[in-house]
XYZ file of C-alpha atoms in Angstrom:
672
model
C -64.718 -74.119 -42.985
C -63.003 -74.123 -39.684
C -64.398 -70.702 -38.758
C -67.895 -72.022 -39.546
C -67.442 -74.756 -37.046
C -66.174 -72.287 -34.432
C -69.167 -70.045 -34.840
C -71.584 -72.963 -34.603
C -69.695 -74.085 -31.472
C -70.128 -70.688 -29.864
C -73.847 -70.670 -30.353
C -74.068 -74.344 -29.285
C -72.145 -73.627 -26.078
C -74.380 -70.682 -25.148
C -77.701 -72.408 -25.846
C -76.545 -75.769 -24.455
C -75.107 -74.091 -21.284
C -78.463 -72.327 -20.811
C -80.462 -75.605 -20.828
C -77.761 -77.568 -18.894
C -77.856 -74.984 -16.149
C -81.530 -75.868 -15.630
C -80.796 -79.486 -15.162
C -77.547 -79.385 -13.176
C -79.049 -78.205 -9.816
C -76.345 -76.851 -7.550
C -73.793 -76.970 -10.323
C -75.855 -74.591 -12.483
C -73.610 -71.574 -11.881
C -70.480 -73.547 -12.645
C -72.059 -75.027 -15.779
C -73.211 -71.658 -17.098
C -69.827 -70.001 -16.200
C -67.916 -72.722 -18.118
C -70.255 -72.249 -21.118
C -70.003 -68.422 -21.101
C -66.185 -68.380 -20.583
C -65.524 -70.868 -23.309
C -67.887 -69.285 -25.799
C -66.538 -65.800 -24.932
C -62.933 -66.935 -25.414
C -63.602 -68.752 -28.658
C -65.876 -66.028 -29.982
C -63.437 -63.244 -29.104
C -60.620 -65.030 -30.978
C -62.936 -65.761 -33.969
C -64.292 -62.198 -34.272
C -60.819 -60.693 -34.078
C -59.573 -63.101 -36.764
C -62.508 -62.209 -39.044
C -61.922 -58.535 -38.431
C -58.199 -58.642 -39.124
C -58.573 -60.983 -42.146
C -61.516 -59.178 -43.620
C -63.235 -62.477 -44.241
C -67.008 -62.962 -44.243
C -68.728 -65.980 -42.691
C -72.207 -66.919 -43.888
C -74.119 -69.755 -42.290
C -77.506 -71.050 -43.287
C -79.735 -73.474 -41.346
C -82.986 -74.829 -42.790
C -86.059 -74.161 -40.679
C -89.116 -76.551 -40.737
C -91.323 -73.474 -40.929
C -92.701 -71.309 -43.643
C -90.020 -68.783 -42.788
C -87.536 -70.587 -44.895
C -83.857 -70.497 -43.907
C -82.090 -69.286 -40.858
C -79.301 -66.997 -42.132
C -76.341 -65.735 -40.174
C -73.613 -63.608 -41.665
C -70.495 -62.398 -39.882
C -69.328 -59.499 -42.072
C -67.016 -56.736 -41.254
C -69.609 -54.659 -39.415
C -70.528 -57.635 -37.249
C -66.947 -58.413 -36.563
C -66.415 -54.884 -35.100
C -69.390 -55.230 -32.622
C -68.757 -58.845 -31.595
C -65.476 -58.463 -29.683
C -66.926 -56.347 -26.793
C -69.841 -58.799 -26.451
C -67.581 -61.776 -26.244
C -65.052 -60.015 -23.924
C -67.784 -59.085 -21.509
C -69.337 -62.544 -21.824
C -66.079 -64.006 -20.746
C -65.779 -61.703 -17.791
C -69.422 -61.948 -16.750
C -69.282 -65.760 -16.978
C -66.165 -65.906 -14.898
C -67.756 -63.776 -12.248
C -71.186 -65.507 -12.339
C -70.628 -68.098 -9.598
C -69.199 -65.519 -7.165
C -71.968 -63.139 -7.816
C -74.624 -65.750 -7.374
C -73.054 -66.917 -4.106
C -73.189 -63.266 -2.916
C -76.830 -63.043 -3.957
C -77.647 -66.329 -2.211
C -76.195 -64.928 1.118
C -78.255 -61.808 0.747
C -81.313 -63.935 -0.077
C -80.822 -66.004 3.062
C -80.532 -62.759 5.140
C -83.626 -61.107 3.712
C -85.809 -64.244 3.195
C -85.851 -63.734 -0.520
C -85.779 -66.517 -3.089
C -83.071 -66.886 -5.697
C -83.546 -69.259 -8.592
C -79.984 -69.953 -9.617
C -80.774 -72.248 -12.579
C -83.195 -69.910 -14.154
C -80.857 -66.869 -13.708
C -78.041 -68.794 -15.440
C -80.437 -69.779 -18.197
C -81.435 -66.237 -18.970
C -77.888 -64.983 -18.597
C -76.616 -67.449 -21.247
C -79.469 -66.615 -23.605
C -78.900 -62.870 -23.182
C -75.474 -63.393 -24.637
C -76.694 -65.701 -27.248
C -79.389 -63.127 -28.199
C -76.872 -60.395 -28.753
C -74.607 -62.636 -30.806
C -77.621 -63.748 -32.932
C -78.843 -60.201 -33.381
C -75.458 -58.907 -34.513
C -74.965 -61.834 -36.962
C -78.511 -62.189 -38.294
C -78.666 -61.787 -42.050
C -82.535 -62.067 -42.373
C -85.087 -59.577 -41.135
C -87.275 -62.248 -39.490
C -84.348 -63.810 -37.808
C -83.125 -60.396 -36.710
C -86.447 -59.621 -35.051
C -86.608 -62.989 -33.316
C -83.076 -62.513 -32.033
C -83.886 -59.025 -31.048
C -86.848 -60.211 -28.968
C -84.707 -62.806 -27.311
C -82.076 -60.267 -26.377
C -84.663 -57.673 -25.185
C -86.625 -60.140 -23.121
C -83.775 -61.680 -21.115
C -82.863 -58.691 -18.934
C -86.463 -58.663 -17.653
C -85.615 -61.792 -15.659
C -82.054 -60.694 -14.798
C -82.374 -57.129 -13.459
C -83.937 -58.126 -10.144
C -83.003 -61.707 -9.272
C -84.143 -61.296 -5.691
C -87.224 -59.034 -6.267
C -86.282 -57.147 -3.173
C -88.443 -54.025 -3.251
C -90.828 -51.916 -5.258
C -88.144 -49.872 -6.901
C -86.600 -52.929 -8.504
C -90.056 -54.152 -9.634
C -90.660 -50.734 -11.119
C -87.360 -50.939 -13.006
C -88.198 -54.284 -14.434
C -91.620 -53.291 -15.669
C -90.339 -49.997 -17.128
C -87.658 -51.909 -18.985
C -90.216 -54.470 -20.331
C -92.563 -51.789 -21.528
C -89.817 -49.886 -23.248
C -88.448 -53.086 -24.921
C -91.879 -53.886 -26.378
C -92.543 -50.427 -27.506
C -89.084 -50.272 -29.161
C -89.748 -53.283 -31.332
C -92.781 -51.686 -32.949
C -90.808 -49.239 -35.162
C -88.518 -52.133 -36.161
C -91.503 -54.271 -37.290
C -92.705 -51.419 -39.482
C -89.117 -50.801 -40.760
C -88.477 -54.337 -41.887
C -92.007 -54.926 -43.143
C -91.748 -51.940 -45.392
C -88.275 -52.860 -46.638
C -89.163 -56.508 -47.046
C -92.203 -55.514 -49.163
C -90.149 -53.411 -51.393
C -87.236 -55.802 -51.709
C -89.375 -58.894 -52.274
C -87.844 -60.736 -49.460
C -86.364 -60.547 -45.916
C -82.759 -61.391 -46.728
C -80.382 -58.516 -46.086
C -78.634 -59.311 -49.427
C -81.966 -58.389 -51.187
C -82.003 -55.164 -49.083
C -78.481 -54.202 -50.088
C -79.239 -54.918 -53.792
C -82.321 -52.824 -53.821
C -80.436 -49.555 -54.236
C -83.246 -46.999 -54.391
C -86.024 -47.113 -51.856
C -89.392 -45.437 -52.127
C -89.288 -44.032 -48.558
C -85.646 -43.981 -47.315
C -86.263 -41.109 -44.953
C -89.130 -42.935 -43.226
C -87.017 -46.074 -42.804
C -84.198 -43.927 -41.281
C -86.601 -42.334 -38.721
C -88.093 -45.772 -37.792
C -84.574 -47.139 -37.271
C -83.432 -44.113 -35.307
C -86.390 -44.411 -32.917
C -86.403 -48.213 -32.607
C -82.674 -48.702 -32.279
C -82.151 -45.418 -30.504
C -84.410 -46.678 -27.687
C -82.153 -49.671 -27.150
C -79.097 -47.500 -27.370
C -80.452 -45.235 -24.612
C -80.640 -41.990 -26.587
C -82.469 -39.157 -24.715
C -85.459 -38.904 -24.477
C -85.782 -42.617 -25.286
C -83.554 -43.682 -22.439
C -86.227 -43.975 -19.725
C -85.562 -47.626 -19.074
C -81.799 -47.227 -18.606
C -81.284 -45.463 -15.232
C -83.759 -47.775 -13.508
C -82.410 -51.005 -15.104
C -78.764 -50.207 -14.754
C -78.965 -49.088 -11.205
C -81.043 -52.079 -10.080
C -79.088 -54.860 -11.975
C -76.354 -56.959 -10.375
C -72.921 -56.077 -11.542
C -72.414 -58.972 -13.948
C -75.675 -58.116 -15.626
C -75.068 -54.316 -15.728
C -71.777 -54.873 -17.392
C -73.511 -56.659 -20.304
C -76.419 -54.144 -20.403
C -74.219 -51.060 -20.553
C -71.017 -52.402 -22.165
C -72.573 -54.578 -24.888
C -76.318 -54.307 -25.326
C -76.309 -50.551 -25.885
C -73.860 -51.286 -28.723
C -76.434 -53.456 -30.381
C -78.706 -50.438 -30.762
C -75.824 -48.543 -32.448
C -75.250 -51.619 -34.582
C -78.801 -51.522 -35.876
C -78.560 -47.802 -36.819
C -75.305 -48.427 -38.716
C -76.777 -51.526 -40.444
C -79.696 -49.579 -41.774
C -77.461 -46.871 -42.970
C -75.752 -49.391 -45.095
C -78.976 -51.086 -46.345
C -80.938 -47.887 -46.996
C -78.607 -46.542 -49.648
C -76.700 -43.264 -49.915
C -77.662 -41.155 -46.825
C -79.448 -37.893 -47.318
C -78.133 -34.598 -45.812
C -80.991 -34.199 -43.334
C -80.156 -37.535 -41.822
C -76.850 -35.876 -40.611
C -78.902 -33.073 -39.029
C -81.162 -35.500 -37.265
C -78.242 -37.561 -35.876
C -76.358 -34.457 -34.711
C -79.515 -33.069 -33.017
C -80.159 -36.414 -31.237
C -76.499 -36.628 -30.247
C -76.515 -33.077 -28.767
C -79.780 -33.658 -26.834
C -78.664 -37.048 -25.431
C -75.096 -35.950 -24.708
C -75.845 -32.789 -22.885
C -79.001 -33.933 -21.128
C -77.509 -37.315 -20.269
C -74.379 -35.985 -18.508
C -76.342 -33.128 -16.791
C -78.815 -35.601 -15.328
C -75.962 -37.808 -14.295
C -74.192 -34.886 -12.684
C -77.110 -34.172 -10.299
C -77.665 -37.764 -9.224
C -76.904 -38.909 -5.691
C -76.711 -42.648 -6.620
C -73.379 -43.596 -8.312
C -74.858 -46.328 -10.535
C -77.532 -43.907 -11.850
C -74.724 -41.457 -12.606
C -73.052 -44.258 -14.651
C -76.346 -44.978 -16.383
C -76.953 -41.413 -17.427
C -73.308 -41.183 -18.568
C -74.040 -44.135 -20.938
C -76.762 -41.944 -22.509
C -74.151 -39.218 -22.843
C -71.623 -41.440 -24.570
C -74.268 -42.738 -26.932
C -75.067 -39.125 -27.739
C -71.327 -38.415 -28.509
C -71.297 -41.308 -30.878
C -74.424 -40.132 -32.612
C -73.087 -36.564 -32.845
C -69.860 -37.822 -34.431
C -71.852 -40.180 -36.823
C -74.074 -37.274 -37.868
C -70.931 -35.141 -38.412
C -69.457 -37.988 -40.601
C -72.538 -37.875 -42.842
C -72.437 -34.149 -43.036
C -68.682 -34.332 -44.076
C -69.652 -36.951 -46.618
C -72.253 -34.640 -48.182
C -69.504 -31.951 -48.728
C -66.904 -34.498 -49.858
C -64.569 -33.872 -46.906
C -62.018 -36.289 -45.531
C -63.348 -35.491 -42.135
C -65.952 -38.205 -42.637
C -63.354 -41.045 -42.387
C -61.721 -39.298 -39.468
C -64.994 -39.091 -37.591
C -65.983 -42.597 -38.457
C -62.628 -43.779 -36.910
C -63.407 -41.975 -33.752
C -66.998 -43.387 -33.629
C -65.847 -47.072 -33.740
C -62.892 -46.540 -31.403
C -65.243 -44.734 -28.894
C -67.702 -47.672 -29.129
C -64.889 -50.035 -28.000
C -63.621 -47.610 -25.426
C -66.981 -47.050 -23.877
C -67.412 -50.848 -23.429
C -64.141 -50.932 -21.558
C -64.283 -48.038 -19.131
C -68.042 -48.378 -18.462
C -67.728 -52.013 -17.564
C -64.862 -51.215 -15.257
C -66.874 -48.491 -13.477
C -69.871 -50.716 -13.030
C -67.661 -53.619 -11.578
C -66.042 -51.170 -9.159
C -69.470 -49.762 -8.131
C -70.820 -53.192 -7.574
C -67.779 -54.061 -5.464
C -68.680 -51.077 -3.235
C -72.380 -51.916 -3.041
C -71.821 -55.559 -2.168
C -70.668 -54.763 1.408
C -71.971 -51.229 1.992
C -75.473 -52.008 0.587
C -75.724 -48.488 -0.782
C -74.728 -46.384 -3.809
C -75.798 -43.081 -2.253
C -72.975 -40.537 -2.275
C -74.205 -38.930 0.964
C -73.739 -42.209 2.789
C -70.317 -43.006 1.429
C -66.897 -41.352 1.810
C -63.357 -42.310 2.649
C -63.641 -45.612 0.698
C -60.241 -45.398 -0.828
C -58.424 -45.905 2.489
C -60.468 -49.062 3.075
C -60.591 -50.506 -0.487
C -57.573 -48.994 -2.317
C -57.631 -51.453 -5.235
C -61.269 -50.771 -6.002
C -60.794 -47.134 -5.481
C -57.883 -47.047 -7.895
C -59.873 -48.897 -10.521
C -62.832 -46.526 -10.104
C -60.382 -43.541 -10.277
C -58.850 -44.862 -13.493
C -62.240 -45.580 -15.093
C -63.387 -42.061 -14.042
C -60.305 -40.461 -15.680
C -60.885 -42.532 -18.845
C -64.615 -41.639 -19.220
C -63.824 -38.003 -18.359
C -61.234 -37.852 -21.258
C -58.074 -37.545 -19.289
C -54.840 -38.324 -21.220
C -53.198 -40.700 -21.743
C -56.151 -43.108 -21.328
C -58.390 -44.461 -24.022
C -61.409 -42.123 -23.689
C -59.466 -39.060 -24.772
C -57.835 -40.936 -27.663
C -61.174 -41.389 -29.503
C -62.508 -37.954 -28.440
C -59.336 -36.408 -29.916
C -60.213 -37.835 -33.248
C -63.643 -36.345 -32.968
C -62.304 -32.906 -32.145
C -59.955 -33.159 -35.108
C -62.627 -34.448 -37.421
C -65.022 -31.494 -36.536
C -62.165 -28.956 -37.015
C -61.227 -30.448 -40.458
C -64.862 -30.476 -41.484
C -65.297 -26.808 -40.603
C -62.314 -25.881 -42.835
C -63.623 -27.913 -45.727
C -67.184 -26.472 -45.402
C -68.261 -24.614 -48.516
C -70.667 -22.240 -46.662
C -70.891 -20.516 -43.316
C -73.882 -22.525 -42.053
C -72.138 -25.865 -42.447
C -68.939 -24.468 -40.861
C -70.942 -23.317 -37.913
C -72.453 -26.716 -37.531
C -69.044 -28.281 -37.313
C -67.678 -25.760 -34.853
C -70.898 -26.007 -32.834
C -70.389 -29.764 -32.636
C -66.796 -29.099 -31.622
C -67.707 -26.890 -28.748
C -70.718 -29.107 -27.608
C -68.320 -32.004 -27.341
C -66.077 -29.888 -25.336
C -68.895 -28.938 -22.928
C -69.941 -32.542 -22.584
C -66.442 -33.543 -21.737
C -66.129 -30.729 -19.156
C -69.400 -31.791 -17.474
C -68.217 -35.432 -17.558
C -64.994 -34.391 -15.773
C -67.050 -32.556 -13.217
C -69.545 -35.426 -12.798
C -66.847 -38.095 -12.103
C -64.724 -35.758 -9.974
C -67.896 -35.616 -7.837
C -68.608 -39.355 -8.003
C -65.019 -40.356 -7.080
C -64.221 -37.475 -4.742
C -67.386 -37.544 -2.570
C -67.554 -41.368 -2.390
C -63.926 -42.455 -2.131
C -62.126 -39.450 -0.528
C -62.894 -37.494 2.520
C -64.280 -38.931 5.777
C -66.861 -41.693 6.082
C -70.300 -40.190 6.132
C -72.172 -43.141 7.682
C -71.525 -46.512 9.293
C -72.050 -48.199 5.958
C -68.734 -46.799 4.658
C -66.822 -48.653 7.273
C -68.300 -51.994 6.005
C -66.556 -51.718 2.618
C -64.309 -54.673 1.790
C -62.243 -55.625 -1.301
C -63.947 -58.178 -3.588
C -62.634 -61.713 -4.102
C -59.513 -62.366 -6.152
C -61.323 -63.224 -9.425
C -63.372 -60.035 -9.244
C -60.197 -57.956 -8.780
C -58.636 -59.731 -11.713
C -61.499 -58.741 -13.876
C -61.208 -55.080 -12.834
C -57.466 -55.205 -13.336
C -57.915 -56.656 -16.856
C -60.297 -53.857 -17.879
C -58.090 -51.190 -16.200
C -55.006 -52.409 -18.174
C -57.120 -52.411 -21.439
C -58.167 -48.787 -20.792
C -54.534 -47.848 -20.161
C -53.041 -49.820 -23.057
C -55.665 -48.750 -25.506
C -54.660 -45.181 -25.082
C -51.220 -46.010 -26.240
C -52.284 -48.564 -28.893
C -54.169 -46.107 -31.064
C -51.958 -46.665 -34.201
C -52.310 -50.452 -33.747
C -56.046 -50.235 -33.386
C -56.289 -48.022 -36.487
C -54.242 -50.466 -38.464
C -56.683 -53.264 -37.368
C -59.718 -51.230 -38.218
C -58.413 -49.799 -41.510
C -59.845 -52.430 -43.897
C -63.221 -52.215 -42.133
C -63.280 -48.410 -42.217
C -62.498 -48.366 -45.963
C -65.290 -50.957 -46.536
C -67.839 -49.079 -44.357
C -66.974 -45.756 -45.898
C -67.330 -47.188 -49.361
C -70.667 -48.650 -48.297
C -71.870 -45.149 -47.425
C -70.575 -43.737 -50.723
C -67.492 -41.916 -49.407
C -64.877 -41.629 -52.173
C -61.721 -43.701 -51.525
C -59.504 -40.752 -51.897
C -61.236 -38.852 -49.177
C -61.266 -41.970 -47.041
C -57.444 -42.441 -47.478
C -56.803 -38.800 -46.640
C -58.965 -39.103 -43.456
C -57.230 -42.312 -42.461
C -53.831 -40.688 -42.908
C -54.887 -37.816 -40.704
C -56.216 -40.229 -38.073
C -52.884 -42.096 -38.049
C -50.982 -38.856 -37.511
C -53.265 -37.786 -34.609
C -53.045 -41.253 -32.945
C -49.174 -41.385 -33.329
C -48.889 -37.965 -31.672
C -51.289 -39.017 -28.903
C -49.249 -42.243 -28.209
C -46.106 -40.150 -28.052
C -47.778 -37.685 -25.633
C -48.998 -40.545 -23.517
C -45.602 -41.969 -23.228
C -44.092 -38.649 -22.216
C -46.880 -38.162 -19.570
C -46.311 -41.671 -18.254
C -42.558 -41.127 -17.833
C -43.246 -37.765 -16.180
C -45.631 -39.425 -13.765
C -43.080 -42.108 -12.966
C -40.344 -39.516 -12.308
C -42.542 -37.440 -10.080
C -43.494 -40.466 -7.982
C -39.918 -41.573 -7.815
C -38.844 -38.143 -6.582
C -41.745 -38.114 -4.156
C -40.723 -41.579 -2.803
C -37.127 -40.537 -2.258
C -38.247 -37.328 -0.501
C -40.541 -39.173 1.780
C -37.853 -41.818 2.417
C -35.450 -39.087 3.388
C -37.683 -36.649 5.392
C -40.678 -38.741 6.293
C -44.357 -37.554 6.605
C -45.359 -34.597 8.516
C -48.817 -34.888 10.075
C -51.091 -31.959 11.009
C -54.622 -30.964 11.495
C -56.653 -30.218 8.406
C -57.731 -26.655 8.118
C -61.363 -26.630 9.126
C -62.488 -23.187 7.886
C -62.589 -21.843 11.462
C -64.717 -24.647 12.933
C -63.314 -26.043 16.154
C -64.962 -29.445 15.857
C -65.403 -30.395 12.179
C -67.533 -33.394 11.374
C -68.212 -35.547 8.350
C -71.576 -33.679 7.846
C -69.555 -30.545 6.906
C -68.293 -32.185 3.671
C -69.676 -31.282 0.354
C -72.780 -33.131 -0.765
C -73.611 -34.144 -4.314
C -76.266 -31.477 -4.503
C -74.017 -28.698 -3.385
C -71.211 -29.826 -5.707
C -73.534 -29.785 -8.869
C -75.738 -26.846 -7.988
C -73.879 -24.417 -10.210
C -74.383 -26.478 -13.339
C -77.964 -27.326 -12.326
C -78.827 -23.704 -12.060
C -77.131 -22.645 -15.263
C -78.876 -25.421 -17.270
C -82.079 -25.490 -15.386
C -84.342 -26.199 -18.456
C -82.499 -29.561 -18.875
C -81.742 -30.402 -15.267
C -85.107 -29.272 -13.837
C -83.748 -29.310 -10.231
C -86.216 -28.760 -7.415
C -84.938 -27.450 -4.021
C -86.991 -27.555 -0.810
C -85.519 -25.188 1.762
C -86.941 -25.366 5.338
C -88.175 -22.282 7.077
C -86.054 -21.727 10.225
C -88.278 -20.411 13.008
C -87.542 -19.276 16.606
C -84.332 -18.164 18.264
C -83.028 -21.776 18.592
C -84.342 -23.766 15.663
C -83.933 -27.461 15.544
C -82.090 -29.386 12.957
C -83.541 -29.160 9.472
C -82.648 -30.513 6.014
C -82.589 -28.783 2.596
C -83.517 -31.284 -0.149
C -82.509 -30.905 -3.783
C -83.986 -33.420 -6.357
C -83.584 -33.553 -10.095
C -86.338 -35.727 -11.647
C -85.922 -37.443 -14.944
C -88.098 -35.086 -16.918
C -88.125 -37.212 -20.097
C -89.564 -40.015 -17.909
C -92.207 -37.627 -16.553
C -93.053 -36.498 -20.108
C -93.421 -40.082 -21.366
C -95.512 -40.889 -18.328
C -97.967 -38.070 -18.918
C -98.207 -38.605 -22.725
C -98.095 -42.368 -22.974
C -97.800 -44.479 -19.885
C -100.636 -43.088 -17.845
C -103.167 -42.840 -20.719
C -102.311 -46.464 -21.695
C -102.724 -47.516 -18.008
C -106.091 -45.755 -17.868
C -107.268 -47.572 -21.060
C -106.078 -50.901 -19.680
C -107.841 -50.316 -16.468
C -111.084 -49.493 -18.331
C -110.593 -52.617 -20.472
C -110.872 -54.776 -17.365
C -114.613 -54.254 -17.477
C -114.687 -56.398 -20.637
C -113.394 -59.398 -18.641
C -116.717 -60.417 -17.118
C -116.006 -64.145 -16.983
C -119.234 -64.877 -18.957
C -118.616 -67.334 -21.854
C -121.603 -65.989 -23.804
C -120.153 -62.579 -23.837
C -116.782 -63.876 -25.006
C -118.517 -65.660 -27.876
C -120.080 -62.358 -28.799
C -116.658 -60.733 -28.855
C -115.375 -63.377 -31.170
C -118.448 -62.929 -33.438
C -117.911 -59.059 -33.640
C -114.220 -59.537 -34.373
C -115.073 -62.034 -37.157
C -117.735 -59.876 -38.728
C -115.241 -56.859 -38.641
C -112.446 -58.917 -40.207
C -114.727 -60.173 -42.930
C -115.995 -56.696 -43.688
C -112.497 -55.285 -43.881
C -111.374 -58.098 -46.220
C -114.434 -57.747 -48.537
C -113.883 -53.914 -48.610
C -110.267 -54.342 -49.686
C -111.224 -57.028 -52.214
C-alpha cells in the first residue's frame, strides 16, 4: 500500500508542479525544479525497489467517461525503464532554473521572448507523459499518455524561437510525432477488437492472435519512429541539435527508451515471436547502426553527431534483440546472454549520452556554436567539461573499463555463442555477420568521437568563439560529475547489475517462451563475462594510476621540456592548417558512399596567383530527402491545393456538410 501512495505522489508532484509553475510567476522555475527533483528522487527509489523486489504495482482510477477505468501497472518491464526517466528528471529539474536564467539572458540580448511558466509546465508534463506511458496498463490510456509525451517537446525544443532552422526542427518533430501514432492506433484497435477490450491483461491472456505479424510490423514502425531507428529518425537530428541541454537530455536519454519499451511490450503481448521477426529486427538494427554512426561521423555539428549516434545505439539494441529472438528459435542460451546485454545497454546509453549532451551544452552556452571548424583548444580553457566529454566519448566508443564496452562485450559473447549453437550454416553466418557488424559500428563510433573530441577540445582555437568558452556553474558541473561517475562505476559493477536484473531477465525470457534451463545457462555465462570484465577494469585502473604516478614523479624530478611543434615544413603554421571534420572523415565517407552520400564541391583554381578558395564537403541526410520526396512534399502540395476549399462562404460550407452527411449515410446503409 505504501508503494501505491508513493506512485500517486510522484504523478501528483509532476502534474501539480506543472500547473503551479503557471501560477507562481517569477518563482515558476524554482517551483517546477522542486517538483521534478522531488518526483525524480521518490520515483527513482520506488522503481529500484520494485525492480529488486519483483513486486507489481497496479493502480486503478475511475474515469467519468465511457472509457471506464484509468489503469496503471508498474510490472517488471516498467521498473526497468523507469529508473533512467526518474534519474534524468532529477538532473533536468535541478538544472532547470540555471538553464532558464541563461536562456533569459540570451533572450534579452536578442530581443526574443521567453515564457518561463509555460516552459516549466511543458517540461513537467513531458516527464509525467513518459511515466504514464511506461506504466499505462490500458491501450486507450497508453495512447493518451503517448500523445502527451509526444506533444510536449514541440513546445520545448525552441523556447526562444530564434531562427528558421529551429522552427524547421520543431515542425519536423511535430509531423513525425503525429505520423508515428497512426500505426499505434491501428495496432491497438486490432488487438482490442480481437481481445474484446483494451486492458493489457486481456491482451496477454489472448494467446493466439489472428495477425501477429501485422501487429509486430505496426509496432516496429510506430515505436521505431520514436526510438529513432533509421530511416524513421528524421526528426531526431534536428530536434536534439536545437533543444536546450536539459531538454535534449530527456529526449535522448529517456524518451528514445520509451520507443524501445513499446517494442518490448508488444513482443510480450503478441505471443511467441516468429522467426522472421528476428530477421526484421536484425535488419533494422544493421541499417540504423551503420547508417546512424556513418552520418554522425561526417557531421560538422557536435550535437548532430550525438543525435545520429543515438540512432546508432538504438540500432545496436535492435540488432541484439533480433539476435536474442533468433537464438530463442534454435533453443540457444545466447538468447538470455543477448537480452542481458540489451537491457544493460539501454541503461548505459542513457548515462553516457546524457553526459555528452550536458558537456556539449556547456560548450555552446558561451561559444554559441557547435561547429567543429569554429572550435578547438577547448580542453585548456574548460578542463572539467573537456574531461567529462572525453570520458563520455570513451564510454560511447566502447573503451574499457567504462560501461559502454561492458554491455557490448555481452553482445559479442552472445553472438559468438549463438553461432556455435546454430544448427545450420545460414543461421551461423547470421550470428557471425551480426558479430562483425557490431565490431564495425564500434570502430566507426571510436573514429567519430575521436574526431568530435580531438578537433573541438584539442589543438589550437580555430576562431574567436573558442576563446569565449567558460566552465558552467557548480550545479551543472555536479550533474556532469554524477553521470561521469556512474559511467565509470557501472563498468565495474556489472556483476551487481546482473544480480539486480536477474529476476526480471528470467521473467522476461519466460514471457517470450525461452526455456528456464537455457535462460539459467545464459545468465551464468553473463555472470562469468561480467566478472572477468570487472577484474580487467580493476587491473587497467591500477595500471593507469601507476603510470600517472610514475609520470608525476618524473616531471617533479626533471621538469617539463618545451619545444616548437613540428609543423610539416611550414615556417608559420596557423590554426587553419589543422584537420577539419570533412578531411578526418573523408576515407570512411568514400568507402561507404552509398550510405554517406557525401557531396564535395572543389573550386577551380585559375591564374598564376589565385585568390583564397574553399572546398566544401556536405553529407545530407538522405533518409530525410527520401521522405521529403515521397511523403512531405506531396502532402504539402495537397494541403496547398486544399486551401481553395476555404472560400469563407457559409453557403459553401453548408454544402460540404451536406455532402459529408450523404456520404456517411450511404456508407452506413451499404454496410447494413
